[in-house]
N, CA, C and O atoms as a DFTB+ gen file, in Angstrom:
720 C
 N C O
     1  1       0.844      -1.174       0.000
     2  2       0.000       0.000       0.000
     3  2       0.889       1.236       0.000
     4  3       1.766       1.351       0.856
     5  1       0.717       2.047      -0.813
     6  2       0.983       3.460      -0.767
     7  2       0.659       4.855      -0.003
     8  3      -0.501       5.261      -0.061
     9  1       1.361       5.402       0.515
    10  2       1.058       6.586       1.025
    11  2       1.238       7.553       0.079
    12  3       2.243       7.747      -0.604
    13  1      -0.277       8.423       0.081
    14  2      -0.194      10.147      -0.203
    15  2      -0.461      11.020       0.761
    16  3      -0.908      10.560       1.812
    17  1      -0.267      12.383       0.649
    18  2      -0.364      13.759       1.232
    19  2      -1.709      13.850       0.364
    20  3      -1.782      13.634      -0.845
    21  1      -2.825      14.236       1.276
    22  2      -3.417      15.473       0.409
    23  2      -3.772      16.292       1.980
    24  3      -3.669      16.060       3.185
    25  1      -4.247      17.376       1.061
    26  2      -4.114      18.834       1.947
    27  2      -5.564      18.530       2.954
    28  3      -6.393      17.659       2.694
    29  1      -5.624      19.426       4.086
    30  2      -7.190      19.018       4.985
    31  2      -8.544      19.495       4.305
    32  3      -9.684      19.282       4.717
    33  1      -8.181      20.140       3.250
    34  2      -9.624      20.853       2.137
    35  2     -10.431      19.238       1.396
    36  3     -11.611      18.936       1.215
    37  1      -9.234      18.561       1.149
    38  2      -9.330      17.376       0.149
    39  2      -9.642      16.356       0.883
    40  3     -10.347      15.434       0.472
    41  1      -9.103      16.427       2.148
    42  2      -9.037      15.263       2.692
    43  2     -10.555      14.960       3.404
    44  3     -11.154      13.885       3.413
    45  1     -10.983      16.254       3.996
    46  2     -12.263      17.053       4.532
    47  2     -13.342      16.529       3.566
    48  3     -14.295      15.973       4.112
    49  1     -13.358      16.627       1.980
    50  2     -13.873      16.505       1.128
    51  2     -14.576      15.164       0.968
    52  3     -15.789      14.966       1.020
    53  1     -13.134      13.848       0.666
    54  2     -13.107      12.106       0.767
    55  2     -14.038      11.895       1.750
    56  3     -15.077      11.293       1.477
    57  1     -13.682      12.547       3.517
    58  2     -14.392      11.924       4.387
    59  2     -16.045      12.320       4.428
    60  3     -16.916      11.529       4.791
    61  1     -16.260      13.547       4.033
    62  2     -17.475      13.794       4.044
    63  2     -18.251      12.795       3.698
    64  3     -19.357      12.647       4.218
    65  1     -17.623      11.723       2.484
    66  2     -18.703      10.798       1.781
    67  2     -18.417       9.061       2.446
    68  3     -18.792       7.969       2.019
    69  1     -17.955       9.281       3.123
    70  2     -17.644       8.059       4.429
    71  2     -19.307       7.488       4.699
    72  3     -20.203       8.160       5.210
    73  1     -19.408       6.174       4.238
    74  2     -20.667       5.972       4.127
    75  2     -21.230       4.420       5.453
    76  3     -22.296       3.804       5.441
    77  1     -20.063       4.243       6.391
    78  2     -20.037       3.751       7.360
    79  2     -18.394       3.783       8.113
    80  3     -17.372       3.982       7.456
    81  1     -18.419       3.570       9.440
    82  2     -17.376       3.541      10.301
    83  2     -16.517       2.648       9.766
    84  3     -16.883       1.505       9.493
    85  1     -15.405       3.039       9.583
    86  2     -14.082       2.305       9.257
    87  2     -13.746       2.009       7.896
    88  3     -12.669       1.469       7.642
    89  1     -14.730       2.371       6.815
    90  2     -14.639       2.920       5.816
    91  2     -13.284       3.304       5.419
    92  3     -12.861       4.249       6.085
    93  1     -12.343       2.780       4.387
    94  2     -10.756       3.319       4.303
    95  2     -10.946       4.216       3.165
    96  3     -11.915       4.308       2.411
    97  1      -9.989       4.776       3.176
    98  2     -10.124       6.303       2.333
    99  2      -9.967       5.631       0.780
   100  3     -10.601       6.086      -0.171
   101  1      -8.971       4.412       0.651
   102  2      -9.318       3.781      -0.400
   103  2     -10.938       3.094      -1.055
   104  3     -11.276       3.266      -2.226
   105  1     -11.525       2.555      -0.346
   106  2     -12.981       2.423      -0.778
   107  2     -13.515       3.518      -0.911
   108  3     -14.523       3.409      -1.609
   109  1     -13.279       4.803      -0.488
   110  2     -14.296       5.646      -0.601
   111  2     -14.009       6.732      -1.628
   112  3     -14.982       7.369      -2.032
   113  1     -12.477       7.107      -2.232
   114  2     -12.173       6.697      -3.587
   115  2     -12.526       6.124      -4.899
   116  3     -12.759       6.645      -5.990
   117  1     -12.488       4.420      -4.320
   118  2     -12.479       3.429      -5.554
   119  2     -14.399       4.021      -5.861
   120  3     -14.696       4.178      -7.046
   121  1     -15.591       4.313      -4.730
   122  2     -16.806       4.114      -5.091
   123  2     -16.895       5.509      -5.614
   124  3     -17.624       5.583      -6.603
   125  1     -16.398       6.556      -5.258
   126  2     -16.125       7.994      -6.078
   127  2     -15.777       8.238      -7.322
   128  3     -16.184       9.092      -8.109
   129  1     -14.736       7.147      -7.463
   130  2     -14.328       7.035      -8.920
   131  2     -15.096       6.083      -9.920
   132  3     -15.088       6.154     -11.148
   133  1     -15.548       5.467      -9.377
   134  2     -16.531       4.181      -9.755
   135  2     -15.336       3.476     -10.413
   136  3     -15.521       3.379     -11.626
   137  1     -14.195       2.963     -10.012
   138  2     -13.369       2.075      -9.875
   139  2     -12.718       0.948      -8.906
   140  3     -12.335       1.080      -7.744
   141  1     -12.709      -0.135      -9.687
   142  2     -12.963      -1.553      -8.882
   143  2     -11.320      -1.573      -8.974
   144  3     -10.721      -0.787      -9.708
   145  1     -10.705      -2.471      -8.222
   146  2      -8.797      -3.276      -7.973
   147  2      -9.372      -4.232      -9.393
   148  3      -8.874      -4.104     -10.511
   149  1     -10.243      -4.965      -9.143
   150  2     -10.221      -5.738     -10.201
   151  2     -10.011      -5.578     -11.819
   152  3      -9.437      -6.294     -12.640
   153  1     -10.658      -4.438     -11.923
   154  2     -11.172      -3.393     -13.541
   155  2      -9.751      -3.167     -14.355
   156  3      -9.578      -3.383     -15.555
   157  1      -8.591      -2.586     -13.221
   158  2      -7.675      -1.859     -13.795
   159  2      -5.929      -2.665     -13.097
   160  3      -5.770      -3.026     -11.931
   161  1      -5.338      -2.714     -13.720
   162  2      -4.304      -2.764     -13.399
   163  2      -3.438      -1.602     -12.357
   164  3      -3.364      -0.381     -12.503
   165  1      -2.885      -2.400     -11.368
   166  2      -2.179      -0.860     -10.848
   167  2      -1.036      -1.004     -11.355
   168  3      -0.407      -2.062     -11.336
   169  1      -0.556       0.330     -11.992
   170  2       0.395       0.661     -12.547
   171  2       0.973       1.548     -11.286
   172  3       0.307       2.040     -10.376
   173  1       2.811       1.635     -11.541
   174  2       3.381       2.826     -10.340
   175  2       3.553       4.015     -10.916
   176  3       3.656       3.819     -12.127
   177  1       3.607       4.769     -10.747
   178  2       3.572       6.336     -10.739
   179  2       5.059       6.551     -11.209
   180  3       5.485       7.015     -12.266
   181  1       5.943       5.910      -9.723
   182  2       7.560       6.409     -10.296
   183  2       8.022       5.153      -8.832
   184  3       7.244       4.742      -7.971
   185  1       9.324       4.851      -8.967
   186  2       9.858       3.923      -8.442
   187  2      11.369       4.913      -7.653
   188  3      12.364       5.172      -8.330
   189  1      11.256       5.265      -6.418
   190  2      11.704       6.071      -5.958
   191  2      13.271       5.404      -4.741
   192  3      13.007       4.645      -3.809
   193  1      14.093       5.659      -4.894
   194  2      15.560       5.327      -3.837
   195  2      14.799       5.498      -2.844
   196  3      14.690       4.506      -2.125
   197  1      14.119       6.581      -2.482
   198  2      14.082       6.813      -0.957
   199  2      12.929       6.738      -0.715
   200  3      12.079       7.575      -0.409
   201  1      12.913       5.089      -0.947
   202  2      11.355       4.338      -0.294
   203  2      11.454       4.214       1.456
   204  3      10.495       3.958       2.185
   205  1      13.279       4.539       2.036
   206  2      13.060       4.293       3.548
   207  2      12.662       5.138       4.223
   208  3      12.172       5.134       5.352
   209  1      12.936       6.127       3.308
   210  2      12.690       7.383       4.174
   211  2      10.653       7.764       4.526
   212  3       9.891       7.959       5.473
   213  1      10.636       7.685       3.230
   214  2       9.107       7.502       2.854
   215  2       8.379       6.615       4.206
   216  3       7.365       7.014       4.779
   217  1       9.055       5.458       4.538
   218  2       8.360       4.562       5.373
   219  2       8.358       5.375       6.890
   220  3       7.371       5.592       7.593
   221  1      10.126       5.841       7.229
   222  2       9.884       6.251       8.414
   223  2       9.274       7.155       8.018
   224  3       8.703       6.532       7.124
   225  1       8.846       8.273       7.912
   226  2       8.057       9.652       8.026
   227  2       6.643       8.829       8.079
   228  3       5.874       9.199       8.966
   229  1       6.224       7.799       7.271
   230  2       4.661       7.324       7.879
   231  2       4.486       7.072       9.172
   232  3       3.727       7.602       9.983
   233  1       5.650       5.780       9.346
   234  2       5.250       5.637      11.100
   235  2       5.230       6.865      11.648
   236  3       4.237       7.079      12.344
   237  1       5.786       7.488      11.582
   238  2       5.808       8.492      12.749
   239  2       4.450       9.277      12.349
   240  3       3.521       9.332      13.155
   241  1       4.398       9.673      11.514
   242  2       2.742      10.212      11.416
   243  2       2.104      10.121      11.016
   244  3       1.365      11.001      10.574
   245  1       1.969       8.536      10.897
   246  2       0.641       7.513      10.645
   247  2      -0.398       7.366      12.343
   248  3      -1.625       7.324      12.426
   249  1       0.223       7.335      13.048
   250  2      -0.894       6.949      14.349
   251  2      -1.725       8.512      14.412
   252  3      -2.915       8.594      14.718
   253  1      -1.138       9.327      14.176
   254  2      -1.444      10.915      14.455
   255  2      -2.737      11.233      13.679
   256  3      -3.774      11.831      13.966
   257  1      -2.166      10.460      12.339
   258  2      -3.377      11.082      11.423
   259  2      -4.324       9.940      11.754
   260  3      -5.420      10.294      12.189
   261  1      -4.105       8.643      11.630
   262  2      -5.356       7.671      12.254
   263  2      -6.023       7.777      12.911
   264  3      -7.163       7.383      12.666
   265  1      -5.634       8.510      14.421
   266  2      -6.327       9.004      15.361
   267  2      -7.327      10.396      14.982
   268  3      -8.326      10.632      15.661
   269  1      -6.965      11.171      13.949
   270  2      -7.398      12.030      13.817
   271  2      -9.094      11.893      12.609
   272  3     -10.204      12.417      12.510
   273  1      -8.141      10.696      11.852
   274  2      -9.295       9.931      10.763
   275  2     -10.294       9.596      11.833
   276  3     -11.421      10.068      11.982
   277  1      -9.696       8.733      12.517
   278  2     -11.139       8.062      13.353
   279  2     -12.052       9.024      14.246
   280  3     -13.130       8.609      14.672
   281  1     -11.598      10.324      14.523
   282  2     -12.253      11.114      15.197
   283  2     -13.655      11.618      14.167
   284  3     -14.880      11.507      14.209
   285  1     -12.475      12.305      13.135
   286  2     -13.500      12.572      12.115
   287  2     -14.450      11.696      11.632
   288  3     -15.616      12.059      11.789
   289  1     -14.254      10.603      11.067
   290  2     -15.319       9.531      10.880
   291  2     -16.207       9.073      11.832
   292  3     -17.010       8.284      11.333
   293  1     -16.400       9.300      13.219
   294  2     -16.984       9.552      14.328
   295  2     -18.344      10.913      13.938
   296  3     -19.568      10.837      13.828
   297  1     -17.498      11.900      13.839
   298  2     -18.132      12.778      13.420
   299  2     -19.512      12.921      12.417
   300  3     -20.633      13.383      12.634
   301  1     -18.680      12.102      10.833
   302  2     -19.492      12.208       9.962
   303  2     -20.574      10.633      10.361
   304  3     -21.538      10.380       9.639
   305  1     -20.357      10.088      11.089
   306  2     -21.075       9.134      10.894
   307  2     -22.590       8.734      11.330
   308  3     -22.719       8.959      12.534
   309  1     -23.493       8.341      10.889
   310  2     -24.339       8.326      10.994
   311  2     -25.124       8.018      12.612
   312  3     -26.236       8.484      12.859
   313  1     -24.440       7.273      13.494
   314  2     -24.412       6.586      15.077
   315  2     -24.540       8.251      15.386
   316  3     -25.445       8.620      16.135
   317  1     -23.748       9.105      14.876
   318  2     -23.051      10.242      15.648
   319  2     -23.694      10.870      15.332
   320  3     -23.523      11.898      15.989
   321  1     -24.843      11.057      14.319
   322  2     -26.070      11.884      13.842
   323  2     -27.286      11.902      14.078
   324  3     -28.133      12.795      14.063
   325  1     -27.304      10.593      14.347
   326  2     -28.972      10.417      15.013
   327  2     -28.505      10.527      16.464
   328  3     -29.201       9.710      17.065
   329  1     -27.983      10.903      17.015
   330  2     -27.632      10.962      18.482
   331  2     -28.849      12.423      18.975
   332  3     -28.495      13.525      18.557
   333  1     -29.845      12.388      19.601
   334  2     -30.489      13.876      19.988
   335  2     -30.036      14.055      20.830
   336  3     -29.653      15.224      20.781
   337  1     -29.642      13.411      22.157
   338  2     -29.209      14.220      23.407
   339  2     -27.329      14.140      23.214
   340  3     -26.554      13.258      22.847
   341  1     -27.155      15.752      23.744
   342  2     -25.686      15.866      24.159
   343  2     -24.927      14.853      24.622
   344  3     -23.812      14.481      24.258
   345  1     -25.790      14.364      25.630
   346  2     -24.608      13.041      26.409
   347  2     -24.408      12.079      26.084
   348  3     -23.470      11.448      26.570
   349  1     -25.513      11.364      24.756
   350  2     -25.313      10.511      24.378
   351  2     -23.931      10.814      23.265
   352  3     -23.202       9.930      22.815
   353  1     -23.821      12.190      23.000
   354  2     -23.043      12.119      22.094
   355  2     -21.046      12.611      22.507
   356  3     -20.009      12.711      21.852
   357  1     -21.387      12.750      23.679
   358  2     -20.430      12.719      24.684
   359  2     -19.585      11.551      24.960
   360  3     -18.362      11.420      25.025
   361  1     -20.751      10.585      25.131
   362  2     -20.628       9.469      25.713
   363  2     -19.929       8.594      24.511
   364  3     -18.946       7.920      24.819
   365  1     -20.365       8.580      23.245
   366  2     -19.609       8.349      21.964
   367  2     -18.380       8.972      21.527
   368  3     -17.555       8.393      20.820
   369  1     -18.267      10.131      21.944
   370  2     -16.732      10.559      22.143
   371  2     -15.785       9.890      22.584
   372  3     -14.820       9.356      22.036
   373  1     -16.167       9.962      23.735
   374  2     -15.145       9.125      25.267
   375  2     -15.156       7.597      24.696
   376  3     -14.224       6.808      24.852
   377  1     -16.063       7.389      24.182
   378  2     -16.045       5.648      23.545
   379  2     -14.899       5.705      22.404
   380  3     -14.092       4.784      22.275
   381  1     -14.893       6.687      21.710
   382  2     -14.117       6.467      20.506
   383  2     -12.565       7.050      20.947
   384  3     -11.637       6.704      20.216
   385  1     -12.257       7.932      22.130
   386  2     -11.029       8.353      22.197
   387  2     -10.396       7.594      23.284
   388  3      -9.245       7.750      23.693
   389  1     -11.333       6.696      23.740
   390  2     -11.006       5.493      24.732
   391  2      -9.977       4.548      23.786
   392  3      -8.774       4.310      23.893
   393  1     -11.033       4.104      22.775
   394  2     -10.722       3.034      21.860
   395  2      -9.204       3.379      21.466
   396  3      -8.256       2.705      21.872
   397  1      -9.079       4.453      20.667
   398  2      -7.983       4.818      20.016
   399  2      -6.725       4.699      20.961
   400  3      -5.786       4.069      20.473
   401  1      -6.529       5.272      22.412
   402  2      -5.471       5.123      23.228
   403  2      -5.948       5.210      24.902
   404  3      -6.083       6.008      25.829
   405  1      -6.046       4.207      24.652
   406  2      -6.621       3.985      26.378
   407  2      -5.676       4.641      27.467
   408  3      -5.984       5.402      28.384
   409  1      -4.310       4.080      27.071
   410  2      -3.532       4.628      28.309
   411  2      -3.170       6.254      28.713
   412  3      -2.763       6.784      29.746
   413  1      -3.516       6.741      27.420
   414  2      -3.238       8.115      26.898
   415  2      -4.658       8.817      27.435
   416  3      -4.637       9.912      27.996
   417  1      -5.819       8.115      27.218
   418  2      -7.427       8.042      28.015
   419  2      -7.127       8.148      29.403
   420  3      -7.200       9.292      29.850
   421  1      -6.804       7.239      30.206
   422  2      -6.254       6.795      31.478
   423  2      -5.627       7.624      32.289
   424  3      -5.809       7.706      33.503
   425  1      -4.436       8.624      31.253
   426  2      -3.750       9.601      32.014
   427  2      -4.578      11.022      32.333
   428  3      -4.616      11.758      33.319
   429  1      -5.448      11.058      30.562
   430  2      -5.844      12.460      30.839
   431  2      -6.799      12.770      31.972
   432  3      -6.844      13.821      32.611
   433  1      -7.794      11.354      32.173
   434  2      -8.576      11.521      33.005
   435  2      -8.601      11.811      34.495
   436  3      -9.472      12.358      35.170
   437  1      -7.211      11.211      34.896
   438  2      -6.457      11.141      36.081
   439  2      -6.466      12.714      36.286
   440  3      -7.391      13.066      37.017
   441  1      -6.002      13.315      36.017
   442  2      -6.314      14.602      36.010
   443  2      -7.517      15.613      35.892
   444  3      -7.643      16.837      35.893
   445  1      -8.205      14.694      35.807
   446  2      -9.350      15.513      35.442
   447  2     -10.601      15.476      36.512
   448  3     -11.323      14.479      36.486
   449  1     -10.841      16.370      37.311
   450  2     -11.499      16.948      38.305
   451  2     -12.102      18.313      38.569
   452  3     -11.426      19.323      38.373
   453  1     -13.214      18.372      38.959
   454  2     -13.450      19.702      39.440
   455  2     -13.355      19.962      40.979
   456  3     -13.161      18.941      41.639
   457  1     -13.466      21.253      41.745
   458  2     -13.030      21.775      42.833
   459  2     -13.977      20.742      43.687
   460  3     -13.156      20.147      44.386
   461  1     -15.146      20.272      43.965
   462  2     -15.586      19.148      44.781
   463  2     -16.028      18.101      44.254
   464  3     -16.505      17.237      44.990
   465  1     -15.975      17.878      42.609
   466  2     -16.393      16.529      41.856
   467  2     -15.228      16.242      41.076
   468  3     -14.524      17.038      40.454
   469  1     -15.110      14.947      41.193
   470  2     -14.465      13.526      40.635
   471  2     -15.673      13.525      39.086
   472  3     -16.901      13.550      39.017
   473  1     -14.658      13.487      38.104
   474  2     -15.608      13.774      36.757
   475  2     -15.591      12.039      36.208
   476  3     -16.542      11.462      35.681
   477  1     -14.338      11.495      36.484
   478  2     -14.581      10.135      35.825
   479  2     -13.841       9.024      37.048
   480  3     -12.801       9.321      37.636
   481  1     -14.368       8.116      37.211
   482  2     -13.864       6.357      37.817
   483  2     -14.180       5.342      37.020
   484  3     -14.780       5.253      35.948
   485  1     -13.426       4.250      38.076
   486  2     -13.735       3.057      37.486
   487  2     -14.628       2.354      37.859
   488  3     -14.594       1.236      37.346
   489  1     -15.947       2.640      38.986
   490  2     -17.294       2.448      39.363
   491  2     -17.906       3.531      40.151
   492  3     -17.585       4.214      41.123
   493  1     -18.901       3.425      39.363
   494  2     -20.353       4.178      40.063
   495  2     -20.308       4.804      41.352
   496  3     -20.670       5.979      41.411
   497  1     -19.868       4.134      42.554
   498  2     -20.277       4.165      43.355
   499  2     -19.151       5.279      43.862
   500  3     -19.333       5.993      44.848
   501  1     -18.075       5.311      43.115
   502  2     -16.971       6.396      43.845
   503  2     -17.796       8.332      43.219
   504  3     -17.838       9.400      43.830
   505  1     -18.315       7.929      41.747
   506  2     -18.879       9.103      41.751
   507  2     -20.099       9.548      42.619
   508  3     -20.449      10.582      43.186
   509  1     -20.546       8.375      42.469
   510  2     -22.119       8.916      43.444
   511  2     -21.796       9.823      45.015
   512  3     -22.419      10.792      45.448
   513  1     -20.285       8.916      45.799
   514  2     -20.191       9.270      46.749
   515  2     -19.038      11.221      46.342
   516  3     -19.091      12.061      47.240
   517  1     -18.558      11.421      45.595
   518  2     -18.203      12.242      45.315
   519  2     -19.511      13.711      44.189
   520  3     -19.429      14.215      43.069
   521  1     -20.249      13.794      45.043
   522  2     -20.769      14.252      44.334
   523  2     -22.844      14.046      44.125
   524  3     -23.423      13.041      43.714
   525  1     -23.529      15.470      44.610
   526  2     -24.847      15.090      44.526
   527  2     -25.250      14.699      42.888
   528  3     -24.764      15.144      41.848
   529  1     -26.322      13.698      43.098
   530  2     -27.413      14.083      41.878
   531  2     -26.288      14.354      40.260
   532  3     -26.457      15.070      39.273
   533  1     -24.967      13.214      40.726
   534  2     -24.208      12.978      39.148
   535  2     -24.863      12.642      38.608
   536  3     -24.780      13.388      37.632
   537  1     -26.033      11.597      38.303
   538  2     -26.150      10.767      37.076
   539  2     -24.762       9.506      36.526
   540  3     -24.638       9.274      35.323
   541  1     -24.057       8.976      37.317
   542  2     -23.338       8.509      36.589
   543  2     -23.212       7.336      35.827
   544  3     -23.164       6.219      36.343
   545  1     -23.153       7.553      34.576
   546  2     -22.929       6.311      33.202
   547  2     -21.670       5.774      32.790
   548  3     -20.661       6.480      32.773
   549  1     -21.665       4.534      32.446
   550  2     -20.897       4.153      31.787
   551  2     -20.264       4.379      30.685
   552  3     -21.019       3.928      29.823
   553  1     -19.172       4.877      30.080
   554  2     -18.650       5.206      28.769
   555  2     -18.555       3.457      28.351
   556  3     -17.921       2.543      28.879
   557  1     -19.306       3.480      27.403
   558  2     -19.838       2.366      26.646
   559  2     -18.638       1.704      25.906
   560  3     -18.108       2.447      25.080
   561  1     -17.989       0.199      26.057
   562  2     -17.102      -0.070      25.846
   563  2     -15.390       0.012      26.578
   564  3     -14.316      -0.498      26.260
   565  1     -15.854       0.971      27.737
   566  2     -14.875       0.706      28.326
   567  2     -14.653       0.461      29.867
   568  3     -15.510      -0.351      30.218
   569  1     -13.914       0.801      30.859
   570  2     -14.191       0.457      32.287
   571  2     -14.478       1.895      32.980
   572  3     -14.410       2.046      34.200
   573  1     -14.716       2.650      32.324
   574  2     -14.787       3.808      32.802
   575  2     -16.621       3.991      33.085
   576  3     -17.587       3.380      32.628
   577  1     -16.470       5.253      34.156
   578  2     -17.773       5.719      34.685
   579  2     -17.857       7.253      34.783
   580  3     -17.067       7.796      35.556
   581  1     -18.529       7.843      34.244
   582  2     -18.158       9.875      34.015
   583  2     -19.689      10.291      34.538
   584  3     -20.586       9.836      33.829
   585  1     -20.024      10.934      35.451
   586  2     -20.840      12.225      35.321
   587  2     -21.279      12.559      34.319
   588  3     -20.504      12.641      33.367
   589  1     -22.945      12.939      34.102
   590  2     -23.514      12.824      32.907
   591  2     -24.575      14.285      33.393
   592  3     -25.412      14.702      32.592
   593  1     -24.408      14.889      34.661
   594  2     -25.785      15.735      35.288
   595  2     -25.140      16.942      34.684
   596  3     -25.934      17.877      34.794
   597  1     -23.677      17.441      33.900
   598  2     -22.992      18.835      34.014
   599  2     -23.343      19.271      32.614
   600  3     -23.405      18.611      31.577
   601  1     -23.573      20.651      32.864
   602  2     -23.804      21.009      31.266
   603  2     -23.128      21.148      29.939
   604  3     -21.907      21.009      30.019
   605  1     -23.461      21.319      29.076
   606  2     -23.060      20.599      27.847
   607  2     -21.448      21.646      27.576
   608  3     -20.608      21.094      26.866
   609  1     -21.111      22.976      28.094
   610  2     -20.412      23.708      28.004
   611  2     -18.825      22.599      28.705
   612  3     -17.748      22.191      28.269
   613  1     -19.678      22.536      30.080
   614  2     -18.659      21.217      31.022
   615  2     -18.344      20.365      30.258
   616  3     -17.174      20.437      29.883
   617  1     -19.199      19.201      29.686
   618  2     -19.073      18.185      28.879
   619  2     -18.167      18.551      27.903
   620  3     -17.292      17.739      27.603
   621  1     -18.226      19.875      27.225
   622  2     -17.374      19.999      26.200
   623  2     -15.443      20.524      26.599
   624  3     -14.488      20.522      25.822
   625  1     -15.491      20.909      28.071
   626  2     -14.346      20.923      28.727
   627  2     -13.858      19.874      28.873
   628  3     -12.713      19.683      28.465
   629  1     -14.572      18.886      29.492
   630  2     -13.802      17.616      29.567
   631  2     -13.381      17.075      28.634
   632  3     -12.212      16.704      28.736
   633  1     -14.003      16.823      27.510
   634  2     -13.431      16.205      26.557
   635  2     -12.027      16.909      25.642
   636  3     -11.196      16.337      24.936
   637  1     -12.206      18.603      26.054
   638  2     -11.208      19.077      24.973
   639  2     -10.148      18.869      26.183
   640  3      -9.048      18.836      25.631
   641  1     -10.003      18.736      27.384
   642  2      -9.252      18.183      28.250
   643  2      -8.259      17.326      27.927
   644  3      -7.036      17.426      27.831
   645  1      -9.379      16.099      27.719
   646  2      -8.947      14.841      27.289
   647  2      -8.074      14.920      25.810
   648  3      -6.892      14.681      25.559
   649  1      -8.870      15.231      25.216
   650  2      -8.059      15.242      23.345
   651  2      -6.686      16.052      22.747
   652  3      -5.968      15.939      21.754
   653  1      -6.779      17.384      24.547
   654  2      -5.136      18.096      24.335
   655  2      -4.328      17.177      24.961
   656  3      -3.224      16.890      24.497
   657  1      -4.841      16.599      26.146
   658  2      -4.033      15.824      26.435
   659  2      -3.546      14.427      26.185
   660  3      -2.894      13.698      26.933
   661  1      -4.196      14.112      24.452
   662  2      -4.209      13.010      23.471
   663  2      -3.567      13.698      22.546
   664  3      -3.615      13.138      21.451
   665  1      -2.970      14.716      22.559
   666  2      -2.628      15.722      21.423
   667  2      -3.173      15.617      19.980
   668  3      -2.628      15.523      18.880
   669  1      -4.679      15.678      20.478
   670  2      -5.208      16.417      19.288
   671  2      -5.217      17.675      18.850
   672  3      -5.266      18.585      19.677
   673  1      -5.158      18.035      17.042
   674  2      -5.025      19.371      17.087
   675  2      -6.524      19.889      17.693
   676  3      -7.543      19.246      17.947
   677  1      -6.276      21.035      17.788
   678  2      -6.845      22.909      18.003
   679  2      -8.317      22.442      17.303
   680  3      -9.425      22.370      17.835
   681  1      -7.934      22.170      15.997
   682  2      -9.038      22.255      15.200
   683  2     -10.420      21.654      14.933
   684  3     -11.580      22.009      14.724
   685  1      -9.368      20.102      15.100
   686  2     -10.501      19.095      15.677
   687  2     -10.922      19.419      16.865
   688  3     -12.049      19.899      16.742
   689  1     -10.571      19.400      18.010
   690  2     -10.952      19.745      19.206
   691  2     -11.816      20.668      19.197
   692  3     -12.899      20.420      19.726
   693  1     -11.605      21.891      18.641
   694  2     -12.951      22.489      18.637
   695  2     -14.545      22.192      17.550
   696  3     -15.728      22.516      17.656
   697  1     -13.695      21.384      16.510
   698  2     -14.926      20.594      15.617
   699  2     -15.786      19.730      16.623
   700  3     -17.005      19.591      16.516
   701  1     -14.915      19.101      17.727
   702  2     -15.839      18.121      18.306
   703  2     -16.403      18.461      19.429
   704  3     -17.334      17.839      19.941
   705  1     -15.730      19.752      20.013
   706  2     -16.492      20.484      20.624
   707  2     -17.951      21.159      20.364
   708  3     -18.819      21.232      21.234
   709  1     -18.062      21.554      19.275
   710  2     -18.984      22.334      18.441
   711  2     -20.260      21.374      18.313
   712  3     -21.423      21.753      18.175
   713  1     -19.886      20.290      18.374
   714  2     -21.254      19.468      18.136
   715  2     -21.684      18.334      18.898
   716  3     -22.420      17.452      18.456
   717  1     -21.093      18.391      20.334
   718  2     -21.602      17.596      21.394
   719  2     -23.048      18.465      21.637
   720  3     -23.843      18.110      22.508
């Protein structure tokens, strides 16, 4: 498989038409182009010396942009559209930035408190006792338990909390802010 660059206008563009979760940017291409692997031969472009270099520069910012794909495809996706209440769509956040790096999940949360409430544990019963009339739910899919009673402004603190301290960019962070 090959790696390209395209710019976030283009790239913004591909995902818009993301027509289920996990969807690779290649299928959603091949059905754009109305081209099959089978139809056409792949031919190479150009056969380049500095295929190593090419490789390291992916690893290194291949997890970055993956993490950032899967946010977005979160976004556009349909789970994430029929969602009417805020928390449910909160709660799909924290599910999906769980998934991506738990331990990186794990740290930000550790940190994450207000002046007499505990915002996330690992059972119920530590928020309930920290705190009147939390509401507290399960982030779906993982071992975690968050406060669900704070308003949607809060909700949207915590999470941009969480995603600087996942080093997500600025941009996303406030995209996913914008529509909890």
């Amino acid at each position: 498989m090959k790696t390209i660059e395209v710019d976030d206008e283009l790239y913004a563009y591909i995902a818009s038409h993301t027509r289920h979760i996990g969807e690779s940017a290649s299928d959603i291409l091949r059905r754009m182009l109305k081209f099959s692997a089978a139809s056409q031969p792949a031919t190479p472009v150009s056969k380049e010396i500095r295929a190593s270099n090419v490789v390291a520069e992916t690893k290194t910012v291949a997890p970055v942009k993956d993490k950032v794909r899967a946010v977005r495809e979160l976004l556009l996706s349909d789970e994430y559209a029929e969602q009417k209440k805020a928390v449910n769509r909160f709660l799909l956040v924290l599910t999906t930035l769980y998934s991506l790096d738990n331990k990186a999940f794990a740290e930000a949360t550790e940190s994450l408190h207000g002046r007499t409430r505990v915002y996330f544990a690992a059972d119920e019963q530590t928020l309930i006792q920290n705190g009147n009339q939390t509401k507290p739910k399960q982030v779906p899919g993982t071992p975690y338990w968050v406060i669900t009673n704070t308003n949607t402004g809060r909700k949207c603190s915590m999470v941009e909390h969480i995603m600087q301290s996942m080093q997500f960019p600025a941009e996303l962070i406030e995209k996913v802010c914008g529509t909890i």
